[in-house]
Amino acid sequence: MPRKFRTDIQALRGIAVVLVVLYHARIGPFHAGYVGVDIFFVISGFLITNLVADQLEQSRFSFPQFYYQRAKRLLPAAYVVVALTTIAAPFLLSGSSLIEFRDEVLGALTFSGNIVLWFQGGYFDVSAETKPLLHFWSLAVEEQGYLLLSAFLAFSPRRWWFPGAILLFIASLALCCYLAFWHPAAAFYLLPSRFWEMALGSLAALLPVTPRMAPAMSWTRLLALAVLVFSALGLSHPVVGAASVCMATAVLLVIPGSTNGAVRAVAGVGRISYSLYLIHWPLLVYVKALWLAEPPALAIWSALAVSIVTSWLLCRFVEEPLRQGTPSGLRLVSGLTAASVILAVSPSVAIAVTDNDIDFGEMRRINFGLSSACDFFSRQPPQDIPEPCQSSKKPEMLVWGDSFAMALVPGLSETIGKAGLAQLTMSGCLPAIGVAAITRISPSPYSRAFGESCIRFNDSVLSILEKRKNISTVAISSPFDAPVSPDFKMLTRTKDGFVDSEPSMDIAVDGIKALIDAVRSLGKRVVVVAPPPVGNFDIGDCLERKTRGSPILGPYSNCKISLSEYRQSRARTLELLNQVSLKAAVEIVSFDDFLCDGMTCRTEIDGKFLYRDSGHLSYAGSVSIAQQTKLVERLIGAAR
């Protein structure tokens, strides 16, 4: 088919960016609007294949010229956005987020942002909503894909293009299916498991569709558009859902559509889609940083309005002049190199300028308890208690649970004395027998594979307890919120294997009760520690921003937790704990009476941050609470 500008493809870009922006802004019913990125990947594969194939057939393709054109197209607008984001970062990001931001900038400049985010990913990672350059991961995947796709076309005979693209598609899709189950973060971020989407676009470009065939197949465009809309409303499976979106996009690319007023209007959005994609996310991140939580609708809509205006300006005065102009290669390379160096060092300068006598990184460091070796997330279940995970050779107390249990350990180990304590913990793993909470959102570390690992971990802890006669008291701790959250599902072990179901308080209570009964059958006493009060904001960030004097808008500027808001937002968790107490006849030890008065719950004591993030106790907070509440004595006295 004739290789010419197609308004319908520009409109498809417009649809893709609108889905992404609305999803990020949490506006409308498009709960899977992130499929817009999948659409972009397929379009990129289609257009790059057409471009490279045309130039190869005319014997005028060269890698330097190819990358020169890509640089002109992509880098100027991206660098402007990185520069603007960096200027605002010291005023709106916390110290830990600034350190993460430095790596994000380097990833954005080198188009390795997907790899940077993959390494940053994990349970204790700074929230995605504090990463202003998070969205550069997809640009990195595209740039890496351009290299692979252009090299494949340039170095293979013409007759191998189509079968070779099929093989690349199958290999990448198979890897994606495997990683989606075992390593979901890798499946999401890395090129080998995302390249199948670009390969599908390449196949669409190489299909032998003639102009006569297109009108006869035009009805498929309506079906493909319907698939895109319904997929964006909600995906049930990360691979199957993405595959349906990519197939629908390929159909729309293969079968050109007619141009009418509606298509031209959406194509107008497609014209600014690249700049809009670049600018909208940093603005949303910074607006949310000012409020520390979900901003009011007016603030979100204002951010989107600014995004649209700014993206038009970027497109009109940066993208288009440089794309249509013909700067010399030396001039472009030298300019981009100088800009890269300046942008690369800017975050470090910002960190140095905002540094002060208070070491917020130390205050808010990850609270692993006795040692990071005591977190068995993504590790084989323990066969015994590792030496770093016990404060004496024959500890009398075991702390069992997830990251909230880890956060209790510094205070307990500081005050328990010669009796000693041991720690067996796994991030995100509900302390229960035969059940686990797994996420329904992908990608996520809390996949089905994680759930099975969690259940095996709890079995191992029980086996260790049976051998450890010296342990007389077991304290279990968790936020206990996942089993009653709509974002999670329950994974249950049956005689026929593992089955998943909707979140269930009854299943969770039965699993926790089974754990308590099993521990008691070994002649040991059990106590449950409730999570500390939490708010609907990042408490650690708030305390740091208040200490730094950074701007804070909204109701949380005093960094205190509203007691009524806490009880309302955690009502189902509190009910779950109440049922565990009744059915298992176990005592629930809570910090509410110590931290809360009739209206609010405090988040600092004598200038010490009690929390490191939105819910986990800091090291100093753990020690302060344990000392002032005589927590060891309370736990031993309440255990039964």
XYZ file of C-alpha atoms in Angstrom:
640
model
C 0.000 0.000 0.000
C 1.198 3.581 -0.593
C 3.410 4.807 2.242
C 1.971 8.221 3.052
C 0.743 10.213 6.029
C -2.404 8.663 7.438
C -4.762 10.788 9.484
C -6.341 7.679 11.002
C -3.001 6.669 12.549
C -2.621 10.145 14.013
C -6.146 9.739 15.425
C -5.157 6.366 16.883
C -2.282 8.123 18.643
C -4.814 10.589 20.006
C -6.991 7.776 21.374
C -3.938 6.138 22.975
C -2.727 9.267 24.768
C -6.234 10.175 25.975
C -6.614 6.700 27.506
C -3.261 7.019 29.292
C -3.919 10.548 30.565
C -7.410 9.748 31.854
C -6.091 6.611 33.548
C -3.293 8.516 35.270
C -5.687 11.265 36.326
C -8.233 8.657 37.516
C -10.967 10.224 35.481
C -13.704 8.242 33.802
C -14.338 4.501 33.590
C -11.100 3.581 31.789
C -9.575 1.543 34.608
C -7.195 -0.103 32.150
C -6.311 3.054 30.246
C -2.657 2.039 30.442
C -3.373 -0.027 27.296
C -2.699 3.233 25.478
C 1.002 2.378 25.836
C 0.392 -0.977 24.135
C -1.240 0.900 21.269
C 1.810 3.163 20.974
C 4.152 0.150 20.831
C 2.235 -1.438 17.951
C 2.086 1.871 16.049
C 5.843 2.315 16.509
C 6.582 -1.151 15.129
C 4.348 -0.463 12.140
C 5.788 2.948 11.274
C 9.446 2.064 11.846
C 9.123 -1.064 9.705
C 7.537 0.963 6.913
C 10.224 3.628 7.161
C 13.202 1.265 7.257
C 11.748 -1.048 4.595
C 11.180 1.873 2.223
C 14.722 3.145 2.669
C 16.244 -0.322 2.301
C 14.298 -0.963 -0.896
C 15.624 2.338 -2.253
C 19.168 1.518 -1.046
C 19.368 4.688 1.015
C 19.131 3.391 4.594
C 21.929 4.231 7.030
C 22.056 3.804 10.778
C 23.555 7.260 11.451
C 20.794 8.939 9.448
C 18.153 6.760 11.104
C 19.261 7.740 14.595
C 19.756 11.345 13.567
C 16.073 11.447 12.568
C 15.000 9.664 15.764
C 17.010 12.127 17.858
C 15.450 15.114 16.104
C 12.015 13.651 16.657
C 12.247 12.536 20.274
C 14.989 14.207 22.263
C 14.323 17.992 22.194
C 10.845 17.845 23.717
C 11.944 15.136 26.162
C 14.898 17.223 27.329
C 12.701 20.292 27.848
C 10.349 18.242 30.043
C 13.262 16.720 32.003
C 14.674 20.226 32.560
C 11.357 21.677 33.772
C 10.763 18.662 36.005
C 14.244 18.956 37.507
C 13.792 22.646 38.302
C 10.627 21.899 40.295
C 11.906 18.718 41.974
C 13.769 20.260 44.979
C 10.647 22.163 46.026
C 8.165 19.306 45.662
C 9.984 16.020 46.296
C 11.241 14.553 49.548
C 14.902 13.675 50.031
C 14.410 9.970 49.290
C 12.330 10.801 46.213
C 15.059 13.185 45.022
C 17.616 10.387 45.191
C 15.283 8.155 43.166
C 14.720 11.085 40.797
C 18.463 11.353 40.093
C 18.415 7.790 38.777
C 15.238 8.504 36.800
C 16.914 11.437 35.042
C 19.910 9.317 34.072
C 17.533 6.632 32.826
C 15.553 9.178 30.804
C 18.686 10.667 29.216
C 20.121 7.269 28.271
C 16.777 5.683 27.356
C 17.314 3.029 29.994
C 14.512 4.260 32.266
C 12.739 0.914 32.058
C 15.791 -0.850 33.506
C 16.194 1.808 36.224
C 12.566 1.377 37.289
C 12.881 -2.401 37.193
C 15.781 -2.199 39.659
C 13.900 0.329 41.798
C 10.800 -1.848 41.860
C 9.870 -3.735 45.004
C 7.784 -3.700 48.124
C 9.659 -0.829 49.756
C 10.010 1.231 46.605
C 8.904 4.843 46.707
C 5.344 5.022 45.433
C 4.990 5.276 41.665
C 3.087 8.499 42.203
C 6.245 10.163 43.523
C 8.298 9.378 40.385
C 7.948 12.345 37.988
C 9.764 10.550 35.144
C 8.165 7.141 35.641
C 6.526 7.291 32.210
C 9.891 7.480 30.422
C 10.102 3.697 30.786
C 7.932 3.278 27.678
C 10.107 5.652 25.651
C 13.123 3.562 26.658
C 11.412 0.386 25.468
C 10.601 2.047 22.149
C 14.158 3.293 21.605
C 15.574 -0.135 22.426
C 12.982 -1.663 20.110
C 13.992 0.693 17.291
C 17.561 -0.596 17.552
C 16.515 -4.242 17.436
C 13.912 -3.814 14.694
C 16.085 -1.698 12.388
C 19.018 -4.079 12.824
C 16.818 -7.093 12.055
C 15.518 -5.510 8.847
C 18.905 -4.171 7.772
C 20.907 -7.367 8.317
C 18.440 -10.002 7.101
C 17.352 -10.771 3.523
C 14.000 -9.398 2.389
C 12.493 -12.904 2.184
C 13.227 -13.443 5.897
C 11.464 -10.340 7.118
C 7.988 -11.775 7.548
C 8.898 -15.225 8.969
C 11.608 -13.598 11.099
C 9.106 -11.112 12.543
C 6.784 -14.016 13.335
C 9.570 -15.820 15.211
C 10.458 -12.669 17.170
C 6.783 -12.168 17.979
C 6.321 -15.738 19.239
C 9.550 -15.760 21.271
C 8.813 -12.429 22.951
C 5.180 -13.323 23.664
C 6.192 -16.678 25.180
C 8.721 -14.918 27.412
C 6.077 -12.374 28.415
C 3.637 -15.135 29.406
C 6.320 -16.796 31.531
C 7.539 -13.623 33.233
C 4.015 -12.309 33.834
C 3.542 -15.186 36.266
C 6.996 -15.459 37.852
C 8.527 -11.978 37.462
C 5.726 -9.517 36.643
C 7.888 -6.391 37.022
C 10.368 -7.740 34.454
C 7.505 -8.658 32.118
C 6.208 -5.115 32.339
C 9.414 -3.089 32.027
C 11.895 -4.996 29.870
C 12.153 -5.014 26.085
C 12.406 -8.808 25.545
C 8.958 -9.315 27.092
C 7.396 -6.240 25.409
C 8.950 -6.517 21.954
C 6.148 -8.783 20.719
C 3.902 -5.710 20.590
C 6.296 -3.878 18.264
C 6.798 -7.096 16.300
C 3.044 -7.294 15.785
C 3.114 -3.780 14.353
C 5.971 -4.843 12.108
C 3.955 -7.825 10.876
C 1.048 -5.490 10.125
C 3.385 -3.386 7.975
C 4.708 -6.442 6.129
C 1.317 -8.034 5.425
C 0.560 -8.171 1.686
C -2.711 -6.199 1.845
C -3.684 -4.623 -1.480
C -5.821 -1.488 -1.927
C -8.666 -3.661 -3.287
C -8.751 -5.804 -0.162
C -9.002 -2.873 2.256
C -12.625 -1.792 1.528
C -13.862 -5.378 1.817
C -12.312 -5.648 5.267
C -13.389 -2.226 6.530
C -16.055 -3.712 8.799
C -13.295 -5.118 10.975
C -12.319 -1.565 11.987
C -15.539 -1.172 13.974
C -14.883 -4.460 15.746
C -11.299 -3.424 16.496
C -12.388 -0.061 17.907
C -14.926 -1.833 20.132
C -12.166 -4.137 21.438
C -10.013 -1.100 22.301
C -12.823 0.603 24.203
C -13.919 -2.468 26.148
C -10.319 -3.424 26.955
C -9.661 0.060 28.328
C -12.692 -0.282 30.602
C -11.021 -3.164 32.406
C -8.651 -6.048 31.682
C -8.987 -9.411 33.368
C -5.552 -10.740 32.393
C -2.343 -8.772 31.739
C -1.210 -10.814 28.718
C -4.560 -11.788 27.188
C -5.918 -8.267 27.613
C -2.825 -6.640 26.145
C -2.831 -9.132 23.261
C -6.432 -8.255 22.367
C -5.579 -4.538 22.376
C -2.499 -5.082 20.217
C -4.380 -7.257 17.730
C -7.122 -4.639 17.451
C -4.500 -1.932 16.884
C -2.833 -4.039 14.181
C -6.165 -4.408 12.387
C -6.694 -0.645 12.450
C -3.211 -0.142 11.001
C -3.605 -2.722 8.255
C -7.036 -1.433 7.146
C -6.864 2.335 6.496
C -9.899 4.288 7.671
C -11.728 7.133 6.017
C -11.066 10.687 7.103
C -13.987 12.701 8.427
C -14.490 15.510 10.910
C -14.388 13.256 13.975
C -11.203 11.540 12.825
C -9.528 14.879 12.095
C -10.528 16.175 15.543
C -8.988 13.176 17.315
C -5.978 13.441 15.014
C -5.504 16.964 16.371
C -4.941 15.379 19.784
C -2.646 12.858 18.133
C -0.530 15.718 16.795
C 0.386 16.756 20.359
C 0.301 13.196 21.742
C 4.065 12.907 22.295
C 4.366 16.205 24.152
C 1.153 15.525 26.081
C 2.458 12.123 27.124
C 5.722 13.712 28.279
C 4.285 16.589 30.309
C 1.066 15.294 31.883
C 2.628 12.821 34.343
C 5.143 15.165 36.035
C 2.369 17.720 36.513
C 0.068 15.138 38.105
C 2.889 13.890 40.355
C 3.675 17.406 41.566
C 0.037 18.308 42.170
C -0.377 15.158 44.263
C 2.873 15.951 46.090
C 1.472 19.312 47.153
C -1.616 17.639 48.644
C 0.216 14.540 49.952
C -2.850 12.554 48.941
C -5.525 12.569 46.276
C -6.011 16.239 45.274
C -9.423 17.802 44.710
C -10.965 17.417 41.271
C -10.334 21.080 40.460
C -6.583 20.614 40.973
C -6.519 17.532 38.723
C -8.487 19.248 35.961
C -6.247 22.311 36.257
C -3.166 20.106 35.864
C -4.683 18.528 32.754
C -5.511 21.948 31.309
C -1.933 23.104 31.873
C -0.719 19.837 30.320
C -2.714 20.440 27.140
C -1.563 24.044 26.771
C 2.061 23.179 27.518
C 2.028 20.214 25.148
C 0.698 22.423 22.330
C 3.493 24.920 22.990
C 6.083 22.117 23.047
C 4.751 20.690 19.812
C 4.502 24.063 18.072
C 7.809 25.589 19.159
C 10.071 22.608 19.917
C 8.924 19.407 18.205
C 7.831 20.689 14.818
C 10.574 23.267 14.127
C 13.333 20.747 14.870
C 11.609 17.869 13.081
C 11.059 19.935 9.954
C 14.374 21.774 10.135
C 17.713 20.437 9.003
C 20.322 21.211 11.670
C 23.703 19.701 10.927
C 24.495 16.394 12.560
C 27.460 17.868 14.410
C 25.399 20.784 15.691
C 22.583 18.517 16.873
C 24.902 16.007 18.537
C 26.954 18.692 20.296
C 23.825 20.472 21.523
C 22.223 17.300 22.805
C 25.465 16.174 24.440
C 25.839 19.465 26.285
C 22.191 19.340 27.369
C 22.601 15.746 28.535
C 25.595 16.601 30.717
C 23.823 19.586 32.289
C 20.649 17.620 32.938
C 22.575 14.613 34.296
C 24.301 16.637 37.024
C 21.303 18.862 37.849
C 19.598 16.430 40.290
C 22.837 16.034 42.256
C 23.106 19.810 42.472
C 19.492 19.977 43.658
C 20.185 17.372 46.343
C 23.233 19.297 47.543
C 21.364 22.616 47.612
C 18.439 21.230 49.616
C 20.635 19.235 51.998
C 20.591 20.239 55.660
C 21.782 19.017 59.048
C 18.942 16.493 59.365
C 19.625 13.145 57.696
C 16.145 12.316 56.477
C 17.458 9.310 54.569
C 18.697 7.799 57.828
C 15.499 8.687 59.671
C 13.312 7.151 56.965
C 15.480 4.205 55.976
C 13.792 0.891 55.309
C 12.916 -0.803 58.583
C 13.888 -4.451 58.096
C 13.993 -5.147 61.835
C 17.105 -7.074 62.854
C 18.433 -7.433 59.299
C 17.399 -7.381 55.655
C 18.247 -11.101 55.726
C 15.077 -11.576 57.776
C 12.822 -10.596 54.842
C 12.128 -13.746 52.847
C 10.397 -11.958 49.990
C 11.514 -13.520 46.666
C 13.624 -16.049 48.568
C 13.348 -19.697 49.476
C 11.405 -20.371 52.707
C 13.715 -20.721 55.751
C 14.615 -24.090 57.201
C 15.727 -22.528 60.477
C 16.114 -19.066 61.986
C 19.133 -17.352 60.345
C 21.734 -16.093 62.801
C 21.179 -12.381 61.903
C 17.484 -12.850 62.706
C 17.803 -13.581 66.412
C 19.062 -11.320 69.171
C 20.223 -14.223 71.348
C 21.130 -17.875 70.849
C 17.928 -19.088 72.477
C 15.305 -16.379 71.913
C 12.075 -16.706 73.842
C 9.881 -14.603 71.547
C 9.248 -14.912 67.803
C 7.929 -12.011 65.696
C 6.075 -13.489 62.704
C 4.416 -11.592 59.869
C 5.162 -9.145 57.087
C 6.816 -5.731 56.838
C 4.659 -4.351 59.653
C 6.050 -7.115 61.878
C 9.572 -6.121 60.796
C 8.876 -2.558 61.924
C 8.080 -3.736 65.472
C 11.363 -5.567 65.896
C 13.821 -2.682 66.577
C 11.808 -1.565 69.607
C 11.239 -5.086 70.885
C 14.875 -6.120 70.485
C 15.968 -2.935 72.264
C 13.798 -3.637 75.299
C 13.458 -7.421 75.584
C 16.808 -7.898 77.302
C 18.396 -11.314 77.807
C 15.224 -13.183 76.866
C 15.965 -12.341 73.228
C 13.751 -12.450 70.205
C 13.727 -13.988 66.747
C 12.294 -12.621 63.519
C 10.779 -14.552 60.608
C 9.075 -12.200 58.188
C 8.094 -11.932 54.516
C 7.027 -8.642 52.979
C 3.365 -8.583 52.004
C 2.723 -12.091 53.354
C -0.358 -12.428 55.558
C 0.433 -14.528 58.672
C -2.104 -17.293 58.086
C -2.161 -20.987 57.242
C -3.228 -22.103 53.775
C -4.271 -18.681 52.477
C -2.597 -15.588 51.028
C -3.660 -12.261 49.565
C -2.632 -11.663 45.942
C -3.231 -8.611 43.815
C -5.617 -8.440 40.891
C -3.604 -5.573 39.390
C -0.714 -6.278 37.018
C 2.182 -5.883 37.046
C 2.677 -6.465 40.735
C 5.075 -8.382 42.969
C 2.037 -9.962 44.641
C 1.189 -12.395 41.886
C -0.164 -15.927 42.188
C 3.421 -17.189 42.396
C 4.001 -14.842 45.331
C 0.856 -16.165 47.033
C 2.037 -19.763 46.762
C 5.440 -18.728 48.110
C 3.764 -16.936 51.025
C 1.771 -20.026 51.973
C 4.939 -22.143 51.874
C 6.769 -19.545 53.983
C 4.157 -19.743 56.745
C 4.330 -23.545 56.654
C 8.111 -23.325 57.107
C 7.810 -20.969 60.075
C 5.443 -23.412 61.739
C 7.933 -26.257 61.166
C 10.744 -24.165 62.661
C 8.611 -23.385 65.717
C 8.056 -27.070 66.281
C 11.827 -27.563 66.598
C 12.496 -24.428 68.666
C 11.434 -25.405 72.180
C 13.014 -22.243 73.618
C 10.431 -19.968 71.931
C 7.463 -19.580 74.251
C 5.712 -16.488 72.873
C 4.756 -15.730 69.267
C 3.695 -12.227 68.220
C 2.088 -12.008 64.787
C 1.701 -8.689 63.024
C 0.420 -7.364 59.710
C -1.680 -4.473 58.384
C -4.407 -7.136 57.861
C -5.963 -4.960 55.138
C -5.296 -6.922 51.919
C -7.891 -9.688 52.587
C -10.664 -7.082 52.746
C -9.423 -4.814 49.940
C -11.053 -4.841 46.482
C -7.560 -4.560 44.950
C -6.707 -8.072 46.146
C -7.926 -11.637 45.765
C -7.552 -14.586 48.118
C -5.420 -17.586 47.183
C -6.422 -20.707 49.096
C -4.707 -24.083 49.239
C -6.993 -27.062 48.702
C -6.331 -30.782 48.315
C -6.409 -30.286 44.534
C -4.015 -27.331 44.475
C -4.430 -23.566 44.761
C -7.615 -21.679 43.915
C -8.247 -17.956 43.974
C -11.421 -16.131 44.935
C -12.716 -12.687 45.786
C -11.436 -10.984 48.961
C -13.068 -12.659 51.933
C -13.015 -11.744 55.574
C -14.174 -15.235 56.525
C -11.360 -16.962 54.592
C -8.785 -14.622 56.109
C -10.102 -15.053 59.659
C -10.134 -18.831 59.270
C -6.550 -18.797 57.961
C -5.297 -16.616 60.833
C -7.203 -18.736 63.356
C -5.633 -21.870 61.849
C -2.195 -20.344 62.415
C -2.987 -19.440 66.034
C -4.404 -22.899 66.734
C -1.356 -24.569 65.158
C 1.062 -22.495 67.252
C -0.865 -23.255 70.444
C -0.824 -26.959 69.610
C 2.974 -26.721 69.907
C 2.627 -25.497 73.494
C 3.333 -21.830 72.723
C 1.344 -18.682 73.490
C 0.177 -16.223 70.829
C -0.623 -12.513 70.691
C -1.698 -10.401 67.706
C -0.327 -6.878 67.215
C -2.637 -4.508 65.353
C -1.086 -2.105 62.823
C -0.465 1.469 64.022
C -3.021 4.139 63.053
C -2.701 5.356 59.467
C -4.091 8.219 57.420
C -4.912 8.653 53.773
C -1.530 10.264 53.107
C 2.194 9.490 53.272
C 3.001 10.360 56.883
C 6.776 10.129 56.461
C 6.715 12.488 53.470
C 4.498 14.917 55.354
C 6.807 15.018 58.386
C 9.850 15.548 56.198
C 8.185 18.264 54.103
C 6.986 20.046 57.238
C 10.495 19.932 58.723
C 12.040 21.162 55.467
C 9.489 23.967 55.166
C 8.253 22.682 51.793
C 4.763 23.715 50.642
C 1.861 21.488 51.733
C -1.724 22.021 50.621
C -4.882 20.322 51.804
C -6.075 18.938 55.141
C -2.882 17.118 56.178
C -0.513 20.061 56.614
C -0.170 19.335 60.368
C 0.811 15.708 59.583
C -1.591 14.350 62.209
C -3.955 11.461 61.543
C -7.657 12.135 61.851
C -9.033 9.522 64.245
C -12.462 9.421 62.577
C -10.906 9.156 59.092
C -8.611 6.380 60.253
C -11.432 4.363 61.795
C -13.633 4.883 58.757
C -10.992 3.935 56.173
C -9.837 0.906 58.183
C -13.284 -0.187 59.396
C -13.124 -3.587 57.689
C -9.598 -4.227 58.958
C -10.670 -3.420 62.507
C -13.676 -5.716 62.076
C -11.400 -8.511 60.826
C -9.224 -8.160 63.923
C -12.303 -8.189 66.128
C -13.474 -11.454 64.545
C -9.993 -12.992 64.934
C -10.040 -12.025 68.603
C -13.452 -13.635 69.150
C -13.020 -16.803 67.075
C -9.419 -17.566 68.073
C -9.720 -16.275 71.657
C -6.591 -14.176 71.158
C -5.658 -10.755 72.553
C -5.192 -7.875 70.089
C -2.577 -5.357 71.229
C -3.160 -1.930 69.704
C -1.268 1.375 69.814
C -4.417 3.456 69.386
C -4.791 4.224 73.088
C -1.216 5.492 73.260
C -1.062 7.473 70.022
C -4.601 8.828 69.721
C -6.752 11.259 71.672
C -10.398 12.008 70.940
C -9.664 13.720 67.602
C -6.249 12.887 66.157
C -3.352 10.431 66.354
C 0.167 11.785 66.677
C 2.890 10.909 64.233
C 5.995 12.167 66.050
C 7.313 12.121 69.610
C 9.929 14.576 70.840
C 10.823 15.460 67.250
C 11.267 11.804 66.238
C 9.350 10.558 63.203
C 7.204 7.612 64.270
C 6.569 6.617 60.648
C 8.928 6.212 57.708
C 6.167 6.174 55.066
C 2.378 5.859 54.957
C 2.175 3.119 57.586
C 5.459 1.478 58.587
C 7.125 2.563 61.821
C 10.588 4.054 61.538
C 13.468 2.621 63.565
C 13.264 5.535 65.999
C 9.465 5.305 66.114
C 9.576 1.596 66.850
C 11.991 2.113 69.747
C 10.070 5.105 71.171
C 6.741 3.276 71.139
C 8.223 0.080 72.610
C 9.891 2.000 75.425
C 6.988 4.265 76.306
C 4.285 1.582 76.106
C 6.397 -1.172 77.738
C 5.506 -3.209 74.678
C 7.446 -6.367 75.616
C 5.618 -6.654 78.933
C 2.288 -5.964 77.221
C 2.837 -8.688 74.635
C 3.981 -11.306 77.131
C 1.107 -10.445 79.457
C -1.492 -10.578 76.651
C -0.218 -13.785 75.008
C -2.262 -16.929 75.587
